[in-house]
CSV table of C-alpha atoms and ligand atoms in Angstrom, one decimal:
chain,number,residue,atom,x,y,z
A,1150,MET,CA,-11.6,-7.9,-4.8
A,1151,ASP,CA,-14.9,-7.3,-6.6
A,1152,ALA,CA,-17.2,-9.9,-5.5
A,1153,THR,CA,-19.9,-8.4,-8.0
A,1154,LEU,CA,-17.6,-10.1,-10.8
A,1155,THR,CA,-18.9,-13.5,-9.8
A,1156,THR,CA,-22.5,-12.7,-8.3
A,1157,PRO,CA,-23.8,-9.9,-10.3
A,1158,ALA,CA,-27.2,-8.5,-8.9
A,1159,LYS,CA,-30.1,-8.1,-11.7
A,1160,THR,CA,-32.6,-5.7,-11.4
A,1161,ARG,CA,-36.0,-7.0,-12.4
A,1162,LEU,CA,-38.1,-4.7,-14.6
A,1163,GLU,CA,-41.7,-5.5,-15.4
A,1164,PRO,CA,-43.1,-4.9,-18.7
A,1165,THR,CA,-43.3,-1.2,-19.5
A,1166,LYS,CA,-46.5,0.4,-21.2
A,1167,ILE,CA,-45.1,2.4,-24.0
A,1168,SER,CA,-48.5,3.4,-25.6
A,1169,ASN,CA,-52.0,2.0,-26.1
A,1170,GLU,CA,-51.7,-1.9,-25.9
A,1171,THR,CA,-48.0,-1.7,-26.6
A,1172,TYR,CA,-45.5,-2.9,-24.0
A,1173,LEU,CA,-41.8,-3.3,-23.7
A,1174,ILE,CA,-40.4,-6.4,-22.3
A,1175,HIS,CA,-37.2,-5.7,-20.4
A,1176,ASP,CA,-33.9,-7.7,-20.1
A,1177,HIS,CA,-30.3,-6.5,-20.0
A,1178,ALA,CA,-26.9,-7.7,-19.5
A,1179,GLY,CA,-23.7,-6.3,-17.6
A,1180,GLU,CA,-25.3,-5.0,-14.4
A,1181,GLY,CA,-22.8,-5.3,-11.7
A,1182,GLN,CA,-20.2,-6.8,-14.0
A,1183,GLY,CA,-18.9,-3.8,-15.9
A,1184,PRO,CA,-19.2,0.1,-16.0
A,1185,VAL,CA,-22.5,-0.3,-17.8
A,1186,ALA,CA,-25.6,-2.2,-18.5
A,1187,VAL,CA,-27.1,-2.9,-21.9
A,1188,ALA,CA,-30.7,-3.5,-22.5
A,1189,LEU,CA,-32.0,-6.5,-24.4
A,1190,ASN,CA,-35.5,-5.8,-24.8
A,1191,SER,CA,-38.4,-7.1,-27.0
A,1192,MET,CA,-42.1,-5.9,-27.4
A,1193,VAL,CA,-45.6,-6.9,-27.5
A,1194,ILE,CA,-48.4,-5.2,-29.3
A,1195,ARG,CA,-51.8,-6.5,-27.9
A,1196,GLY,CA,-54.0,-5.6,-30.8
A,1197,ALA,CA,-56.7,-7.5,-32.7
A,1198,GLU,CA,-54.0,-9.8,-33.7
A,1199,PRO,CA,-51.3,-9.7,-31.0
A,1200,VAL,CA,-47.8,-9.3,-32.1
A,1201,VAL,CA,-44.5,-10.1,-30.3
A,1202,VAL,CA,-41.5,-8.5,-31.7
A,1203,ASP,CA,-38.1,-9.9,-31.2
A,1204,THR,CA,-37.5,-12.6,-28.4
A,1205,GLY,CA,-34.4,-11.6,-26.6
A,1206,MET,CA,-31.7,-13.8,-25.2
A,1207,ALA,CA,-32.2,-17.6,-24.7
A,1208,GLU,CA,-30.8,-17.3,-21.3
A,1209,ASN,CA,-33.7,-15.2,-20.3
A,1210,ARG,CA,-36.3,-17.5,-21.7
A,1211,GLU,CA,-38.2,-18.3,-18.3
A,1212,GLN,CA,-38.5,-14.4,-17.5
A,1213,PHE,CA,-39.1,-13.6,-21.4
A,1214,LEU,CA,-41.9,-16.1,-21.8
A,1215,ALA,CA,-43.7,-15.1,-18.2
A,1216,ASP,CA,-43.5,-11.4,-19.1
A,1217,VAL,CA,-45.1,-12.0,-22.8
A,1218,PHE,CA,-47.7,-14.4,-21.4
A,1219,SER,CA,-48.7,-11.9,-18.4
A,1220,LEU,CA,-49.8,-9.6,-21.4
A,1221,VAL,CA,-51.2,-12.1,-24.0
A,1222,GLU,CA,-52.4,-15.8,-23.7
A,1223,PRO,CA,-50.1,-18.0,-25.9
A,1224,LYS,CA,-53.0,-19.2,-28.0
A,1225,ASP,CA,-53.9,-15.5,-28.9
A,1226,ILE,CA,-50.5,-14.6,-30.3
A,1227,ARG,CA,-51.0,-14.3,-34.1
A,1228,TRP,CA,-47.6,-12.9,-35.3
A,1229,LEU,CA,-44.0,-12.9,-34.2
A,1230,PHE,CA,-42.0,-10.2,-35.8
A,1231,ILE,CA,-38.3,-10.9,-36.2
A,1232,SER,CA,-36.2,-7.8,-36.9
A,1233,HIS,CA,-32.9,-9.7,-37.8
A,1234,ASP,CA,-31.4,-13.2,-36.9
A,1235,ASP,CA,-28.9,-12.2,-34.1
A,1236,VAL,CA,-29.1,-14.2,-31.1
A,1237,ASP,CA,-30.2,-11.3,-28.8
A,1238,HIS,CA,-33.4,-11.1,-31.1
A,1239,THR,CA,-33.9,-14.9,-31.8
A,1240,GLY,CA,-33.2,-16.5,-28.5
A,1241,ASN,CA,-36.6,-17.7,-27.8
A,1242,LEU,CA,-38.0,-17.7,-31.4
A,1243,ASN,CA,-38.4,-21.6,-31.4
A,1244,ALA,CA,-39.6,-21.6,-27.8
A,1245,LEU,CA,-42.3,-19.0,-28.6
A,1246,MET,CA,-43.5,-20.6,-31.8
A,1247,GLU,CA,-43.7,-23.9,-30.0
A,1248,ALA,CA,-45.7,-22.4,-27.1
A,1249,ALA,CA,-48.1,-20.2,-29.5
A,1250,PRO,CA,-49.7,-22.6,-31.9
A,1251,ASN,CA,-51.6,-20.0,-34.0
A,1252,ALA,CA,-48.6,-17.7,-34.4
A,1253,THR,CA,-47.0,-16.9,-37.8
A,1254,VAL,CA,-43.3,-15.8,-37.8
A,1255,ILE,CA,-42.4,-12.8,-39.9
A,1256,VAL,CA,-39.0,-13.2,-41.0
A,1257,ASN,CA,-37.4,-13.0,-44.7
A,1258,TRP,CA,-35.7,-15.2,-46.9
A,1259,PHE,CA,-32.0,-14.3,-46.1
A,1260,MET,CA,-32.9,-15.0,-42.3
A,1261,THR,CA,-34.1,-18.5,-43.1
A,1262,GLU,CA,-30.7,-19.0,-45.0
A,1263,ARG,CA,-28.6,-17.4,-42.4
A,1264,MET,CA,-30.3,-19.4,-39.4
A,1265,GLY,CA,-30.4,-22.7,-41.3
A,1266,ALA,CA,-31.7,-25.7,-39.2
A,1267,SER,CA,-31.4,-23.6,-36.0
A,1268,LEU,CA,-34.9,-22.0,-37.3
A,1269,GLU,CA,-37.1,-24.8,-36.2
A,1270,VAL,CA,-40.3,-23.4,-37.7
A,1271,SER,CA,-42.1,-25.0,-40.8
A,1272,PRO,CA,-42.3,-22.7,-43.8
A,1273,LEU,CA,-46.0,-23.1,-43.4
A,1274,ARG,CA,-45.7,-21.2,-40.2
A,1275,GLN,CA,-43.5,-18.3,-41.9
A,1276,ARG,CA,-44.4,-15.1,-43.8
A,1277,TRP,CA,-41.3,-13.2,-45.6
A,1278,VAL,CA,-41.4,-9.6,-45.2
A,1279,GLY,CA,-38.7,-7.1,-46.6
A,1280,ASP,CA,-38.2,-3.5,-46.0
A,1281,GLY,CA,-41.0,-1.0,-46.8
A,1282,GLU,CA,-44.0,-3.4,-46.7
A,1283,LEU,CA,-47.2,-3.0,-44.8
A,1284,ILE,CA,-48.5,-5.8,-42.6
A,1285,ASP,CA,-52.3,-5.8,-41.8
A,1286,VAL,CA,-52.7,-7.1,-38.4
A,1287,GLY,CA,-56.6,-6.7,-37.9
A,1288,ASP,CA,-56.9,-3.4,-36.1
A,1289,ARG,CA,-53.7,-1.7,-37.4
A,1290,LYS,CA,-51.1,-1.7,-40.0
A,1291,LEU,CA,-47.5,-2.2,-39.4
A,1292,LEU,CA,-44.9,-0.7,-41.9
A,1293,THR,CA,-41.3,-2.2,-42.0
A,1294,ILE,CA,-38.5,0.3,-42.2
A,1295,ARG,CA,-35.0,-0.5,-41.8
A,1296,PRO,CA,-33.3,1.5,-39.2
A,1297,PRO,CA,-30.3,3.6,-40.0
A,1298,VAL,CA,-27.8,1.6,-37.8
A,1299,PHE,CA,-28.0,-2.3,-38.2
A,1300,ASP,CA,-25.4,-5.2,-37.9
A,1301,ALA,CA,-27.2,-7.8,-40.2
A,1302,GLY,CA,-28.2,-7.2,-43.7
A,1303,THR,CA,-31.8,-9.1,-42.7
A,1304,THR,CA,-32.8,-6.1,-40.6
A,1305,ARG,CA,-36.1,-4.5,-40.8
A,1306,GLY,CA,-37.6,-2.0,-37.9
A,1307,VAL,CA,-41.5,-1.9,-37.5
A,1308,PHE,CA,-43.6,1.1,-37.4
A,1309,ASP,CA,-47.2,0.7,-35.9
A,1310,THR,CA,-49.3,3.3,-37.8
A,1311,SER,CA,-51.8,3.4,-35.2
A,1312,THR,CA,-49.8,4.4,-32.4
A,1313,GLY,CA,-46.7,5.7,-33.9
A,1314,VAL,CA,-44.5,3.5,-31.8
A,1315,TYR,CA,-41.3,2.4,-34.2
A,1316,TRP,CA,-39.3,-0.5,-33.1
A,1317,ALA,CA,-35.7,0.4,-34.1
A,1318,SER,CA,-34.1,-3.3,-33.9
A,1319,ASP,CA,-30.4,-2.4,-33.0
A,1320,SER,CA,-30.5,1.3,-34.0
A,1321,PHE,CA,-30.6,4.2,-31.1
A,1322,ALA,CA,-28.7,1.7,-28.7
A,1323,ALA,CA,-27.0,3.2,-25.6
A,1324,PRO,CA,-25.4,2.2,-22.4
A,1325,MET,CA,-27.0,2.5,-19.0
A,1326,ILE,CA,-25.4,3.0,-15.8
A,1327,THR,CA,-28.2,1.1,-14.1
A,1328,PRO,CA,-31.3,-0.4,-16.0
A,1329,VAL,CA,-34.1,2.3,-16.5
A,1330,ARG,CA,-37.3,2.2,-18.5
A,1331,ASN,CA,-37.0,5.5,-20.1
A,1332,VAL,CA,-34.0,7.2,-21.6
A,1333,ALA,CA,-35.3,10.4,-19.8
A,1334,ASP,CA,-33.7,8.7,-16.7
A,1335,ILE,CA,-30.3,8.7,-18.4
A,1336,ASP,CA,-28.0,12.0,-18.2
A,1337,ALA,CA,-28.5,13.6,-21.4
A,1338,GLU,CA,-25.0,13.9,-22.4
A,1339,PHE,CA,-24.0,10.6,-21.5
A,1340,TRP,CA,-26.8,9.1,-23.2
A,1341,ASN,CA,-25.9,11.2,-26.5
A,1342,GLU,CA,-22.2,10.1,-26.3
A,1343,GLY,CA,-23.2,6.6,-25.6
A,1344,MET,CA,-25.5,6.3,-28.4
A,1345,MET,CA,-22.8,7.6,-30.9
A,1346,THR,CA,-20.2,5.0,-29.4
A,1347,PHE,CA,-22.6,2.1,-29.7
A,1348,ASN,CA,-23.7,3.1,-33.4
A,1349,GLN,CA,-20.0,2.8,-34.3
A,1350,TYR,CA,-19.4,-0.4,-32.4
A,1351,VAL,CA,-22.6,-2.0,-33.8
A,1352,ALA,CA,-22.1,-0.6,-37.3
A,1353,PRO,CA,-18.4,0.4,-38.0
A,1354,TRP,CA,-19.3,0.5,-41.5
A,1355,ILE,CA,-21.2,3.9,-40.8
A,1356,THR,CA,-17.9,5.8,-40.9
A,1357,LEU,CA,-17.5,4.6,-44.6
A,1358,THR,CA,-20.9,6.0,-45.8
A,1359,ASP,CA,-21.6,9.1,-47.7
A,1360,GLU,CA,-23.1,11.9,-45.5
A,1361,ALA,CA,-26.0,12.5,-47.6
A,1362,LYS,CA,-26.9,8.8,-48.2
A,1363,PHE,CA,-26.5,7.9,-44.5
A,1364,GLY,CA,-28.5,11.1,-43.6
A,1365,ALA,CA,-31.3,10.0,-45.8
A,1366,THR,CA,-31.7,6.8,-43.8
A,1367,VAL,CA,-32.1,9.1,-40.7
A,1368,ASP,CA,-34.6,11.4,-42.7
A,1369,ARG,CA,-36.8,8.2,-43.4
A,1370,ILE,CA,-37.1,7.6,-39.6
A,1371,GLU,CA,-37.5,11.2,-38.8
A,1372,ALA,CA,-40.4,11.2,-41.6
A,1373,LEU,CA,-42.3,8.8,-39.5
A,1374,GLY,CA,-43.1,11.3,-36.8
A,1375,ALA,CA,-43.0,8.6,-34.3
A,1376,SER,CA,-44.6,9.0,-30.9
A,1377,TYR,CA,-41.9,6.9,-29.3
A,1378,ILE,CA,-39.0,4.9,-30.2
A,1379,ALA,CA,-38.4,1.4,-28.7
A,1380,GLY,CA,-35.5,-0.9,-29.5
A,1381,CYS,CA,-33.8,-3.9,-28.2
A,1382,HIS,CA,-30.8,-2.0,-26.7
A,1383,THR,CA,-32.5,1.2,-25.5
A,1384,PRO,CA,-34.9,2.2,-22.8
A,1385,VAL,CA,-38.1,3.8,-24.3
A,1386,ILE,CA,-37.4,7.3,-26.3
A,1387,GLY,CA,-40.2,9.5,-25.9
A,1388,ARG,CA,-41.3,12.4,-28.1
A,1389,ASP,CA,-39.0,14.8,-26.2
A,1390,ARG,CA,-36.1,12.9,-26.9
A,1391,ILE,CA,-36.6,11.6,-30.4
A,1392,ASP,CA,-35.1,14.8,-32.0
A,1393,GLN,CA,-31.8,14.4,-29.9
A,1394,ALA,CA,-31.7,10.6,-30.8
A,1395,LEU,CA,-32.1,11.5,-34.5
A,1396,ILE,CA,-29.3,14.1,-34.3
A,1397,ALA,CA,-26.9,11.9,-32.4
A,1398,THR,CA,-27.4,9.0,-35.1
A,1399,ARG,CA,-26.9,11.4,-37.8
A,1400,ARG,CA,-23.6,12.6,-36.4
A,1401,SER,CA,-22.4,9.0,-35.4
A,1402,PRO,CA,-20.5,8.3,-38.4
A,1403,PHE,CA,-18.2,11.4,-37.6
A,1404,ALA,CA,-17.9,11.2,-34.0
A,1405,SER,CA,-14.8,10.5,-32.1
A,1406,VAL,CA,-15.5,7.7,-29.8
A,1407,GLN,CA,-13.7,5.8,-27.2
A,1408,PRO,CA,-12.3,2.2,-28.5
A,1409,PRO,CA,-14.1,-0.9,-27.2
A,1410,PRO,CA,-12.5,-2.9,-24.3
A,1411,ASP,CA,-9.2,-4.6,-25.4
A,1412,GLN,CA,-7.0,-7.3,-24.2
A,1413,ALA,CA,-5.7,-5.1,-21.4
A,1414,VAL,CA,-9.1,-4.9,-20.1
A,1415,LEU,CA,-9.5,-8.8,-20.3
A,1416,GLU,CA,-6.4,-9.2,-18.2
A,1417,GLN,CA,-7.6,-6.8,-15.6
A,1418,ILE,CA,-10.6,-9.0,-15.4
A,1419,GLN,CA,-8.6,-12.2,-15.3
A,1420,ARG,CA,-6.5,-10.7,-12.5
A,1421,THR,CA,-9.5,-10.0,-10.4
A,1422,LEU,CA,-10.9,-13.3,-11.0
A,1423,LEU,CA,-7.5,-15.1,-9.9
A,1424,ALA,CA,-7.5,-12.9,-7.0
A,1425,GLU,CA,-10.7,-13.9,-6.1
A,1426,ALA,CA,-10.0,-17.7,-6.5
A,1427,ALA,CA,-6.6,-17.3,-4.5
B,2825,FE2,FE1,-28.0,-7.3,-34.1
B,2826,FE2,FE1,-29.1,-6.6,-30.9
């Protein structure tokens, strides 16, 4: 019997400083429940006009808000950048906007359409920004750049032109054996394989793309010359690992990867749960 199925432990990671005034807010799922854990991060840029980037899962609300407010006062938050409208990026959008009275949420038209009434923010507190636009946040400019791998057409990443940190949303996702702060703490081969696997799970359409056209989307990220890549589903990727992350992404459409867990895996989980209950 696997007692961890019902009582998973969860490692607490305090925010990680990525770069000057830039912090990764950690959360993750799967620890103690499956063979791997998956990061569910967000980010804070503490500039002249503080920016929160994505908001994590609703189930982590208390910790998310505590982590963000340990770095910036709610009234000082000026912007909330949402990369796309999936639940692991918008879980605390409304809660943060309610707690941060001076914040404007940066979304786009299609996100507001897709979120419908679940977006409880007045248009007066919204700004719509598409791919390839510059956002002036006082002491720095943020450039929106759609990442190569994404699972919603609304997606834009964001590149801080002052620190060189790129927020890649769902791109560069990879599994972790245990929660870690930096991909340098993950075995390089496991990380490489994991990223290609996750890229195909998140965006199966990449296998249908033209190699040159998909490659051009990776070139666009490479051209940024990022100092660090951060994302919702990856620990921090430092300069020494960025080249490998770009290579793995470029190869992802052509990689042979393990299929995701299927009905047989679910039945194994069900048998374990029933044995526990007996
Ligand atoms: Fe997503
Ligand atoms: Fe995501």
